[in-house]
PDB file of C-alpha atoms in Angstrom:
ATOM      1  CA  MET A   1       0.000   0.000   0.000  1.00 63.00           C
ATOM      2  CA  LYS A   2       2.860   2.354   0.845  1.00 66.00           C
ATOM      3  CA  HIS A   3       4.467   1.680  -2.542  1.00 62.00           C
ATOM      4  CA  LEU A   4       1.165   2.407  -4.288  1.00 58.00           C
ATOM      5  CA  ALA A   5       0.866   5.786  -2.554  1.00 60.00           C
ATOM      6  CA  VAL A   6       4.428   6.696  -3.552  1.00 54.00           C
ATOM      7  CA  ALA A   7       3.768   5.615  -7.145  1.00 56.00           C
ATOM      8  CA  VAL A   8       0.554   7.655  -7.362  1.00 54.00           C
ATOM      9  CA  LEU A   9       2.304  10.692  -5.887  1.00 52.00           C
ATOM     10  CA  GLY A  10       5.094  10.328  -8.444  1.00 55.00           C
ATOM     11  CA  ILE A  11       2.623  10.128 -11.318  1.00 60.00           C
ATOM     12  CA  VAL A  12       0.709  13.193 -10.112  1.00 50.00           C
ATOM     13  CA  MET A  13       3.892  15.233  -9.695  1.00 54.00           C
ATOM     14  CA  THR A  14       5.115  14.231 -13.155  1.00 54.00           C
ATOM     15  CA  ALA A  15       1.769  15.130 -14.716  1.00 48.00           C
ATOM     16  CA  MET A  16       1.798  18.540 -13.015  1.00 49.00           C
ATOM     17  CA  ALA A  17       5.258  19.264 -14.399  1.00 47.00           C
ATOM     18  CA  LEU A  18       4.085  18.476 -17.936  1.00 44.00           C
ATOM     19  CA  VAL A  19       0.959  20.647 -17.839  1.00 47.00           C
ATOM     20  CA  PRO A  20       1.506  23.892 -19.777  1.00 48.00           C
ATOM     21  CA  ASP A  21       1.028  27.244 -18.096  1.00 46.00           C
ATOM     22  CA  VAL A  22      -2.664  27.976 -17.786  1.00 49.00           C
ATOM     23  CA  ALA A  23      -4.505  31.181 -17.030  1.00 57.00           C
ATOM     24  CA  PHE A  24      -3.004  32.688 -13.906  1.00 75.00           C
ATOM     25  CA  SER A  25      -2.586  36.223 -12.617  1.00 80.00           C
ATOM     26  CA  ALA A  26      -0.286  37.842 -10.083  1.00 87.00           C
ATOM     27  CA  ASN A  27       0.423  41.345  -8.822  1.00 91.00           C
ATOM     28  CA  THR A  28       4.076  42.401  -8.896  1.00 92.00           C
ATOM     29  CA  THR A  29       6.317  45.225 -10.080  1.00 94.00           C
ATOM     30  CA  ALA A  30       7.931  45.650 -13.478  1.00 96.00           C
ATOM     31  CA  THR A  31      11.210  47.269 -14.444  1.00 94.00           C
ATOM     32  CA  TYR A  32      12.899  47.472 -17.826  1.00 92.00           C
ATOM     33  CA  TYR A  33      16.161  46.251 -19.347  1.00 88.00           C
ATOM     34  CA  HIS A  34      19.185  48.524 -19.090  1.00 78.00           C
ATOM     35  CA  HIS A  35      20.613  49.589 -22.474  1.00 81.00           C
ATOM     36  CA  ARG A  36      23.860  47.707 -21.765  1.00 78.00           C
ATOM     37  CA  PHE A  37      22.034  44.440 -22.582  1.00 81.00           C
ATOM     38  CA  ASN A  38      21.375  45.506 -26.202  1.00 80.00           C
ATOM     39  CA  GLY A  39      22.777  42.897 -28.585  1.00 83.00           C
ATOM     40  CA  ARG A  40      23.570  40.314 -25.895  1.00 86.00           C
ATOM     41  CA  ARG A  41      22.275  36.756 -25.956  1.00 90.00           C
ATOM     42  CA  MET A  42      19.228  35.964 -23.857  1.00 88.00           C
ATOM     43  CA  ALA A  43      18.409  32.709 -22.061  1.00 89.00           C
ATOM     44  CA  ASN A  44      16.555  31.499 -25.167  1.00 90.00           C
ATOM     45  CA  GLY A  45      19.774  31.860 -27.208  1.00 91.00           C
ATOM     46  CA  LYS A  46      18.547  34.764 -29.342  1.00 93.00           C
ATOM     47  CA  VAL A  47      19.992  38.276 -29.419  1.00 92.00           C
ATOM     48  CA  TYR A  48      18.181  40.840 -27.249  1.00 88.00           C
ATOM     49  CA  ARG A  49      16.563  43.686 -29.190  1.00 90.00           C
ATOM     50  CA  PRO A  50      15.065  46.558 -27.115  1.00 86.00           C
ATOM     51  CA  GLY A  51      12.382  47.310 -29.709  1.00 93.00           C
ATOM     52  CA  ARG A  52      10.675  43.932 -29.390  1.00 95.00           C
ATOM     53  CA  LEU A  53       7.893  43.143 -26.926  1.00 97.00           C
ATOM     54  CA  THR A  54       9.753  40.742 -24.653  1.00 95.00           C
ATOM     55  CA  ALA A  55      10.254  40.117 -20.952  1.00 95.00           C
ATOM     56  CA  ALA A  56      12.527  38.370 -18.490  1.00 94.00           C
ATOM     57  CA  HIS A  57      11.229  36.435 -15.490  1.00 94.00           C
ATOM     58  CA  ARG A  58      12.855  34.072 -13.053  1.00 90.00           C
ATOM     59  CA  ARG A  59      10.271  31.259 -13.234  1.00 90.00           C
ATOM     60  CA  TYR A  60       7.936  31.523 -16.224  1.00 91.00           C
ATOM     61  CA  ARG A  61       8.855  29.148 -19.029  1.00 93.00           C
ATOM     62  CA  LEU A  62      10.726  30.642 -21.948  1.00 95.00           C
ATOM     63  CA  GLY A  63       8.229  31.260 -24.739  1.00 95.00           C
ATOM     64  CA  THR A  64       5.320  31.899 -22.361  1.00 95.00           C
ATOM     65  CA  ARG A  65       3.019  34.696 -23.556  1.00 96.00           C
ATOM     66  CA  ILE A  66       1.887  37.017 -20.780  1.00 96.00           C
ATOM     67  CA  ARG A  67      -0.248  40.131 -20.553  1.00 97.00           C
ATOM     68  CA  VAL A  68       1.235  42.826 -18.322  1.00 97.00           C
ATOM     69  CA  THR A  69      -1.178  45.510 -17.084  1.00 97.00           C
ATOM     70  CA  ASN A  70      -0.211  48.726 -15.306  1.00 98.00           C
ATOM     71  CA  ARG A  71      -2.331  48.621 -12.136  1.00 97.00           C
ATOM     72  CA  ARG A  72      -2.530  52.437 -11.974  1.00 97.00           C
ATOM     73  CA  THR A  73      -3.538  53.207 -15.567  1.00 97.00           C
ATOM     74  CA  GLY A  74      -5.055  49.965 -16.846  1.00 97.00           C
ATOM     75  CA  LYS A  75      -2.801  50.021 -19.937  1.00 98.00           C
ATOM     76  CA  SER A  76      -1.591  46.583 -20.967  1.00 98.00           C
ATOM     77  CA  VAL A  77       0.863  44.904 -23.316  1.00 98.00           C
ATOM     78  CA  ARG A  78       1.358  41.299 -24.423  1.00 98.00           C
ATOM     79  CA  VAL A  79       4.948  40.079 -24.266  1.00 97.00           C
ATOM     80  CA  THR A  80       6.852  36.833 -24.653  1.00 95.00           C
ATOM     81  CA  VAL A  81       9.184  35.603 -21.903  1.00 95.00           C
ATOM     82  CA  THR A  82      12.558  35.223 -23.614  1.00 94.00           C
ATOM     83  CA  ASP A  83      15.047  35.662 -20.781  1.00 93.00           C
ATOM     84  CA  ARG A  84      15.767  35.174 -17.084  1.00 94.00           C
ATOM     85  CA  CYS A  85      16.326  37.810 -14.393  1.00 90.00           C
ATOM     86  CA  ASN A  86      16.748  38.091 -10.640  1.00 86.00           C
ATOM     87  CA  CYS A  87      14.023  40.726 -10.402  1.00 85.00           C
ATOM     88  CA  THR A  88      10.301  40.053 -10.479  1.00 87.00           C
ATOM     89  CA  LEU A  89       9.668  41.107 -14.098  1.00 95.00           C
ATOM     90  CA  ASP A  90      11.960  42.925 -16.521  1.00 94.00           C
ATOM     91  CA  LEU A  91      10.356  44.291 -19.692  1.00 96.00           C
ATOM     92  CA  SER A  92      12.006  45.452 -22.890  1.00 95.00           C
ATOM     93  CA  PRO A  93      11.933  49.273 -23.136  1.00 96.00           C
ATOM     94  CA  ALA A  94       9.409  48.981 -26.003  1.00 97.00           C
ATOM     95  CA  ALA A  95       7.042  46.940 -23.827  1.00 97.00           C
ATOM     96  CA  PHE A  96       7.537  49.191 -20.789  1.00 97.00           C
ATOM     97  CA  ARG A  97       6.691  52.301 -22.868  1.00 97.00           C
ATOM     98  CA  LYS A  98       3.353  50.727 -23.858  1.00 98.00           C
ATOM     99  CA  ILE A  99       2.206  50.784 -20.227  1.00 98.00           C
ATOM    100  CA  GLY A 100       4.280  53.545 -18.600  1.00 97.00           C
ATOM    101  CA  ARG A 101       7.097  56.071 -18.915  1.00 96.00           C
ATOM    102  CA  LEU A 102      10.715  54.918 -18.714  1.00 94.00           C
ATOM    103  CA  SER A 103      11.332  57.741 -16.230  1.00 95.00           C
ATOM    104  CA  GLN A 104       9.111  55.855 -13.763  1.00 94.00           C
ATOM    105  CA  GLY A 105      11.677  53.050 -13.614  1.00 93.00           C
ATOM    106  CA  ARG A 106       9.396  50.660 -11.728  1.00 95.00           C
ATOM    107  CA  ILE A 107       5.629  50.286 -11.928  1.00 97.00           C
ATOM    108  CA  PRO A 108       3.028  48.108 -10.196  1.00 98.00           C
ATOM    109  CA  VAL A 109       1.606  45.576 -12.637  1.00 97.00           C
ATOM    110  CA  LYS A 110      -0.727  42.632 -12.900  1.00 97.00           C
ATOM    111  CA  VAL A 111       0.600  39.688 -14.906  1.00 96.00           C
ATOM    112  CA  ASN A 112      -1.768  37.286 -16.661  1.00 95.00           C
ATOM    113  CA  ILE A 113      -0.409  34.070 -18.100  1.00 91.00           C
ATOM    114  CA  GLY A 114      -2.423  32.851 -21.023  1.00 77.00           C
ATOM    115  CA  GLY A 115      -4.339  36.128 -20.983  1.00 61.00           C
TER     116      GLY A 115
END
């Protein structure tokens, strides 16, 4: 019986790891990439371009599409996670400008996965 419980737990955990990201939302803060990253390789192996609508996140799968909404203004932008960062959410300058001013530096946002 103990072995059965361990086997079932293993199957459930494996299945959860294989399930793609589904609709989910979270409140956090967003910053934007510093210009020194222009032209460098991202975690997905491609070259970073500041004019594209991309984002870096520490946990979301590379390739995940997310909607980022400024909680103060309601403006939103859809981006693709293409890189990793130590912060909560790092947007390309082009994406950040769609929902706020670069001079703000950091803005409160709501992130929707699959939204």
